[in-house]
Coordinates of C-alpha atoms and ligand atoms in Angstrom, one line a residue:
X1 CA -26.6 96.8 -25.3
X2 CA -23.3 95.8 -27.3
X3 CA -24.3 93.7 -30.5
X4 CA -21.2 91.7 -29.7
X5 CA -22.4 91.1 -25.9
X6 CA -24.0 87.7 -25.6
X7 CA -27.7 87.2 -25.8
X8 CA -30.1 86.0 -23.1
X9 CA -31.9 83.1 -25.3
X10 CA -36.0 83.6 -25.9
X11 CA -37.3 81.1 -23.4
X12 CA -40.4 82.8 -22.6
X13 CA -43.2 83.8 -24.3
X14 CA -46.6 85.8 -23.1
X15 CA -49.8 85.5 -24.8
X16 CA -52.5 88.2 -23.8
X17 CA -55.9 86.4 -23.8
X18 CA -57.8 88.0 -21.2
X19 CA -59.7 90.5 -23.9
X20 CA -63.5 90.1 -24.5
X21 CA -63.7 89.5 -28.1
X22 CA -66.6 91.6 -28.9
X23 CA -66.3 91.4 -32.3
X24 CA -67.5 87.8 -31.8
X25 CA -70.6 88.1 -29.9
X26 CA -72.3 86.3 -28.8
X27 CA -70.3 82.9 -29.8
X28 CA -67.5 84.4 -26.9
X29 CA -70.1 84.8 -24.4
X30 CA -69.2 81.6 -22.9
X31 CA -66.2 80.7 -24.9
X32 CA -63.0 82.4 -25.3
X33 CA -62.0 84.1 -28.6
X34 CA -58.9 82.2 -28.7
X35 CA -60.7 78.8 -28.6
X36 CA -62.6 79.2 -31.7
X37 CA -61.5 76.7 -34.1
X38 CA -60.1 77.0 -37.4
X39 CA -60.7 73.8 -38.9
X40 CA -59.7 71.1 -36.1
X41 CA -57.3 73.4 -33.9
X42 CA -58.2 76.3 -32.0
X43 CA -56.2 79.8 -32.7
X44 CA -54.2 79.4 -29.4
X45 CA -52.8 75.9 -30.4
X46 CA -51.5 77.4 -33.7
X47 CA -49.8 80.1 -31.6
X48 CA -48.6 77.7 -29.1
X49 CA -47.4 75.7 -32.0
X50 CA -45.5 78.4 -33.4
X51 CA -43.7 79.4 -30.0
X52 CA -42.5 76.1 -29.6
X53 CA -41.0 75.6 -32.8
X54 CA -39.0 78.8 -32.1
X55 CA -37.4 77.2 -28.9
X56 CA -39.8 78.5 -26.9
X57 CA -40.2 76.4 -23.4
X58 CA -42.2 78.8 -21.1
X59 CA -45.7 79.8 -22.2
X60 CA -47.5 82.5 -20.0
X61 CA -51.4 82.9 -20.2
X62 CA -52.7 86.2 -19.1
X63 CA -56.0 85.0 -18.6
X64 CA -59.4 86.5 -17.3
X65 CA -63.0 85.3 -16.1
X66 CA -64.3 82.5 -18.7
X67 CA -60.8 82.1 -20.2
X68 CA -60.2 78.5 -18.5
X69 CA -61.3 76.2 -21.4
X70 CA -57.5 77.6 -22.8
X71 CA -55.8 76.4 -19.9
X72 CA -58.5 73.2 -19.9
X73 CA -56.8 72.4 -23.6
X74 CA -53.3 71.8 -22.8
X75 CA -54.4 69.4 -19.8
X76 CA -54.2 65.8 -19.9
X77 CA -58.1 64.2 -20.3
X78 CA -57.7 61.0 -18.8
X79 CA -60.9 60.1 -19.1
X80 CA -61.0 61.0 -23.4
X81 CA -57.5 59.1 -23.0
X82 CA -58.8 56.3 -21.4
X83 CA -62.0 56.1 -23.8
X84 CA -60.2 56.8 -27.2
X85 CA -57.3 54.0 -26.0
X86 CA -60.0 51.8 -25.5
X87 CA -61.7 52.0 -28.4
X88 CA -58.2 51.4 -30.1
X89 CA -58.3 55.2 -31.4
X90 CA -54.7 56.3 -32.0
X91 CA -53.6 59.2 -29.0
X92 CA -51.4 61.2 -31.4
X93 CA -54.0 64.0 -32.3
X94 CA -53.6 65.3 -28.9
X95 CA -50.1 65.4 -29.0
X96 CA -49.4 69.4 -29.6
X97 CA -51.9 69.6 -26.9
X98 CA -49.1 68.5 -24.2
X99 CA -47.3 70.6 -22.3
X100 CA -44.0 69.5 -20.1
X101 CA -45.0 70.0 -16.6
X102 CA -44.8 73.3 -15.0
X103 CA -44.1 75.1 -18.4
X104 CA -47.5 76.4 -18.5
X105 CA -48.1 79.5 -16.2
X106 CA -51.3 81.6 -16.0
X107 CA -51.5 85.0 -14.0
X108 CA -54.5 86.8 -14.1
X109 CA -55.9 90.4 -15.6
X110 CA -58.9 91.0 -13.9
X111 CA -59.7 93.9 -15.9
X112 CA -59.4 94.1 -19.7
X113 CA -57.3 97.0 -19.5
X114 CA -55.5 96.8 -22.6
X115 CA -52.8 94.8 -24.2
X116 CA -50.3 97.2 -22.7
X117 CA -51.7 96.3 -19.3
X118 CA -52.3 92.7 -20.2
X119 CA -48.4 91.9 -20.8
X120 CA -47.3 94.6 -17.4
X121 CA -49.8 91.7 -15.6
X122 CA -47.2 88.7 -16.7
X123 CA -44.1 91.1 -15.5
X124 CA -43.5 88.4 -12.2
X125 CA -43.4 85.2 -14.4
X126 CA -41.0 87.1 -17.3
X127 CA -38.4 88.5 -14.7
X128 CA -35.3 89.6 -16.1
X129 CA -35.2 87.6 -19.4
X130 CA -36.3 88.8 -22.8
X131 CA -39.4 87.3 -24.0
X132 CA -41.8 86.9 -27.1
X133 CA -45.7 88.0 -27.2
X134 CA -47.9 86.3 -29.2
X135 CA -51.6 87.2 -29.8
X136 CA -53.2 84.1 -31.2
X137 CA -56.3 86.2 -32.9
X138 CA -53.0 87.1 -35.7
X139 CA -52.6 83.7 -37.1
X140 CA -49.1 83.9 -38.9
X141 CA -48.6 81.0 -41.2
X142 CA -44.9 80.4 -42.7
X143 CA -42.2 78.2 -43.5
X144 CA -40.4 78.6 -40.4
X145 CA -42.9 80.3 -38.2
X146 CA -43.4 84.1 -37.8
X147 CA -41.8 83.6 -34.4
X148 CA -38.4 81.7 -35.6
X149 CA -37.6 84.0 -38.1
X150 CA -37.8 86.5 -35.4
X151 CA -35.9 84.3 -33.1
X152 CA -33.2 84.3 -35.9
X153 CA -33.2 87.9 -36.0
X154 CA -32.8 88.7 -32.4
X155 CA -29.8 86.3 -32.6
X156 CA -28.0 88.3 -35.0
X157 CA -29.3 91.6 -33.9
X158 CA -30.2 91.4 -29.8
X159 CA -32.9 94.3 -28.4
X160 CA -36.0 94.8 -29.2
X161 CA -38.0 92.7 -32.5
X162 CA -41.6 93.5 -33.9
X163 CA -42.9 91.6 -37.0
X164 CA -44.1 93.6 -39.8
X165 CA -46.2 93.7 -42.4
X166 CA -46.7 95.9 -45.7
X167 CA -50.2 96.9 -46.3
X168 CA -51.8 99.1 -49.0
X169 CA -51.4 102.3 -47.6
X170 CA -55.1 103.7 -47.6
X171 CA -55.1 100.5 -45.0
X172 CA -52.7 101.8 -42.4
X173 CA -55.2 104.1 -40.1
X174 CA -56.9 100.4 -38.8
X175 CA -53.1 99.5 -37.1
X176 CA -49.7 100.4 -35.3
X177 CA -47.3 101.7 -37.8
X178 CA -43.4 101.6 -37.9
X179 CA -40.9 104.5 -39.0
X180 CA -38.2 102.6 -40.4
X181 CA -34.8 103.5 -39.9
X182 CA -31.1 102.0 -41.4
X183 CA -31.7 98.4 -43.7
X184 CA -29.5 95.7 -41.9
X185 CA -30.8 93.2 -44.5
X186 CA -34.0 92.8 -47.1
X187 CA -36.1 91.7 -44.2
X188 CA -34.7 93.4 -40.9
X189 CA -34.7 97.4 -40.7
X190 CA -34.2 99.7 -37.9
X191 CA -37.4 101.4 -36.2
X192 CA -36.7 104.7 -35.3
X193 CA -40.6 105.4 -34.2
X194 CA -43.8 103.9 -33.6
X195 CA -47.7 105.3 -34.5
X196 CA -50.8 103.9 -33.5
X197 CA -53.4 104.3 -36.3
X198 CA -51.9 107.4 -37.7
X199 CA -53.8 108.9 -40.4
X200 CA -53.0 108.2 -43.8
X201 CA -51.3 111.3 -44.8
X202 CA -49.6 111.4 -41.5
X203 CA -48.0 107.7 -41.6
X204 CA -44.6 107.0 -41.4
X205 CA -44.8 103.8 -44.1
X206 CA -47.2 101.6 -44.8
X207 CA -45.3 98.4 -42.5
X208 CA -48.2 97.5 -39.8
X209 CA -47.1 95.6 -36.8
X210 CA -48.5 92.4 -36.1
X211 CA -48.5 90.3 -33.5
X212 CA -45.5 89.0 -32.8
X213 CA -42.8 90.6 -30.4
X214 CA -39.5 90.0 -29.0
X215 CA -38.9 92.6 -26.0
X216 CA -36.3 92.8 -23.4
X217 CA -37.6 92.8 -19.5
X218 CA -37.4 96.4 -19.3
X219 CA -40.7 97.2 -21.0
X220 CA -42.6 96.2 -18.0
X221 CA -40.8 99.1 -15.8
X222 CA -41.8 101.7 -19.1
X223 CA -45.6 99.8 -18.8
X224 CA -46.2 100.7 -15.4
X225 CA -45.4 104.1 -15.5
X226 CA -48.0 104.5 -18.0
X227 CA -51.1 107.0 -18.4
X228 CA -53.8 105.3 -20.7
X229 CA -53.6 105.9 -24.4
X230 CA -55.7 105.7 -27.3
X231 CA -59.4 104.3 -26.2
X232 CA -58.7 104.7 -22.9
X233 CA -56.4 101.9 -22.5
X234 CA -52.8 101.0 -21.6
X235 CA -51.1 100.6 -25.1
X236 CA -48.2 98.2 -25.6
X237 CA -47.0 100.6 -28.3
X238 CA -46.5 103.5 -26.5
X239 CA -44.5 101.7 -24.1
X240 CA -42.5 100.0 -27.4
X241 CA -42.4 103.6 -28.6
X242 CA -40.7 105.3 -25.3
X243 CA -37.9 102.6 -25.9
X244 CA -36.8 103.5 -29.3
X245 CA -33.7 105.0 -28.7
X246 CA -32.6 103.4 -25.1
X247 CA -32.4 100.1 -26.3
X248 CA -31.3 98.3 -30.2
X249 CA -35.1 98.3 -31.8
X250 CA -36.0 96.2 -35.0
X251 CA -38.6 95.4 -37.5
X252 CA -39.0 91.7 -39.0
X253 CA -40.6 91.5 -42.2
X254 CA -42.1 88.6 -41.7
X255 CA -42.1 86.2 -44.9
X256 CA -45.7 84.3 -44.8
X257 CA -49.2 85.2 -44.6
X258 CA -51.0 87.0 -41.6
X259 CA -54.7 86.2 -41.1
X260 CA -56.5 88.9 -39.0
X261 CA -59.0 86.1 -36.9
X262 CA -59.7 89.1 -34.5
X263 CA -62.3 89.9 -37.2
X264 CA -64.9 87.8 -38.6
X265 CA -63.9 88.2 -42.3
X266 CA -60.3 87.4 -41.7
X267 CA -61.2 84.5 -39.5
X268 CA -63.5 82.8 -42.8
X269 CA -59.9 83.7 -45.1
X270 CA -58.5 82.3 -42.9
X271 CA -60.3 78.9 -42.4
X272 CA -60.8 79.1 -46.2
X273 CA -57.1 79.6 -46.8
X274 CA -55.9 76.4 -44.7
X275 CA -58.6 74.0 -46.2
X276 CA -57.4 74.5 -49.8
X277 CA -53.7 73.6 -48.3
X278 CA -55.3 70.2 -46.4
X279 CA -54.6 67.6 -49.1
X280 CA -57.4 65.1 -46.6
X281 CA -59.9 68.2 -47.3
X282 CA -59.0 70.4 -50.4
X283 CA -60.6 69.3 -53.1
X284 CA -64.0 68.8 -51.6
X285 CA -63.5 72.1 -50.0
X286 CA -62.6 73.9 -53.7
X287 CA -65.7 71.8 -55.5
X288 CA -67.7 73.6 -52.7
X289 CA -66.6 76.8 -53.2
X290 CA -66.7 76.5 -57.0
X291 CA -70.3 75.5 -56.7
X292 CA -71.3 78.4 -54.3
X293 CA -69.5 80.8 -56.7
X294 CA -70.9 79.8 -59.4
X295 CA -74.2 79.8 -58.0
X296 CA -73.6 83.9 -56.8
Ligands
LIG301 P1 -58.0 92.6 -29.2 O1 -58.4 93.9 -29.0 O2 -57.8 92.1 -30.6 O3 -59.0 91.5 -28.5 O4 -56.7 92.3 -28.4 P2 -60.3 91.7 -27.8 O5 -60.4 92.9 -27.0 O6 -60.5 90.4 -27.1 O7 -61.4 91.7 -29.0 P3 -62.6 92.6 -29.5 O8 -61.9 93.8 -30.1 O9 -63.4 93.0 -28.2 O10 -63.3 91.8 -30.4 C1 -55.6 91.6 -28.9 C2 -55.2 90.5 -27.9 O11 -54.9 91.0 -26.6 C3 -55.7 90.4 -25.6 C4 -56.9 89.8 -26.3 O12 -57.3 88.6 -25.6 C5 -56.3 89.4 -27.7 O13 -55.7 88.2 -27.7 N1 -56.1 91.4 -24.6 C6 -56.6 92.6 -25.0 C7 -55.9 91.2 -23.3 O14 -55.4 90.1 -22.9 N2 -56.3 92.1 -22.4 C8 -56.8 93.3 -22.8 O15 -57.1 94.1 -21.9 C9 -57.0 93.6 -24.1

């Protein structure tokens, strides 16, 4: 692809939530990772929130069993509509719940197969268009959005985007790691390779990727050609990794802060984190921690 040629704009995006969140046993036995709330919203409305502010108009769930309570969120309650109006409660809470008609499309992975497997499932939906991934358990908070500054990226660079992150490099072994090629600019670097939780000593840098992608429509053709990878599953990087080379490939580094709410300490940073910025919660939030530092 010609950096000169124009660019099919990032209209769709796919988030994978069809995985079991084990780490978060047993509250996802009946409830879905994604739904857990950080404060007042749950992780897949701060995604959702995100792609739209990038342009985004098409969201894609790849759901699974138990997973309807995400699709149940951005529906209209009548009835909770109906009740709040009466009571004269203001409606505007539920506005980043509402979704233009026919803009929200689920398909189906009946098996958690991996994240690999997960995005090959929405392959119908994203046709021949490039589109962004988004897995909501990385909550990427910035001024603009994780997904905008990539959006601006891909506009001046086309192909393929990752977000990346720098981590101390005794950290690395826990991710997907980049091997960065040619600068284009402070934040925006070539990737030459890709390395799913390489050993310390065998890394190629110490830029993770997060979760946050921009990848052009022929991944899903490298996806199903696939033999499992690492734990047995289909890996989304090795598929990335086959395309270095073919295809114009990226890394973002992405200017905010990532919070890991795949894991449980990340997730209580994270809810932490956005209190203290909540100027209706902070300070009773910081007299609270004060006290229940002080007390050891
Ligand atoms: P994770 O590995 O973080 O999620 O996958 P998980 O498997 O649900 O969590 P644990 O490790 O058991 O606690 C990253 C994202 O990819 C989705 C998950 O829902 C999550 O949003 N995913 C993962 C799928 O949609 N399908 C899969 O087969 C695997």
């Amino acid at each position: 692809m010609s950096l000169n040629q124009p660019r099919k704009p990032i209209r769709k995006a796919v988030f994978p939530v069809a995985g079991l969140g084990t780490r978060f046993l047993p509250a996802t036995k009946a409830i879905p990772k994604e739904m857990l709330p950080v404060i007042d919203r749950p992780l897949i409305q701060y995604a959702v929130d995100e792609a739209r502010e990038a342009g985004i108009e098409q969201l894609i769930f790849v759901t699974g069993r138990g997973k309807t309570a995400i699709v149940e969120h951005f529906d209209t309650a009548y009835e909770l509509e109906h009740t709040m109006s009466g009571r004269g409660k203001q409606l505007d809470v539920l506005d980043a719940t509402r979704i233009q008609p026919g803009n929200l499309v689920t398909v189906r992975q009946q098996v958690p197969m991996g994240l690999g497997h997960a995005i090959w499932c929405a392959r119908a939906v994203v046709g021949d268009e490039p589109f962004a991934i988004f897995l909501p358990d990385e909550m990427m908070v910035g001024s603009p959005g994780c997904m905008k500054q990539m959006v601006d990226a891909y506009n001046e660079v086309g192909g393929n985007l990752i977000s990346v992150l720098e981590v101390p490099r005794e950290e690395v072994s826990s991710y997907g790691v980049i091997a960065p090629g040619a600068k284009v600019s402070d934040s925006l670097t070539e990737v030459t390779g890709l390395v799913e939780k390489p050993k310390t000593e065998d890394a190629p840098s110490n830029l993770i990727i997060s979760g946050r992608y921009i990848l052009q429509p022929e991944v899903m053709r490298t996806l199903e050609s696939q033999d499992k990878g690492a734990g047995g599953e289909i890996q989304l990087t090795d598929a990335m990794a086959r395309m270095i080379g073919q295809q114009p490939f990226h890394a973002v580094k992405f200017d905010g802060r990532r919070f890991d709410c795949g894991s449980k300490v990340g997730f209580v940073e994270a809810t932490l984190s956005l209190a203290l910025e909540r100027p209706d919660m902070a300070d009773e939030v910081r007299a609270i921690m004060r006290r229940l530092l002080a007390e050891g």
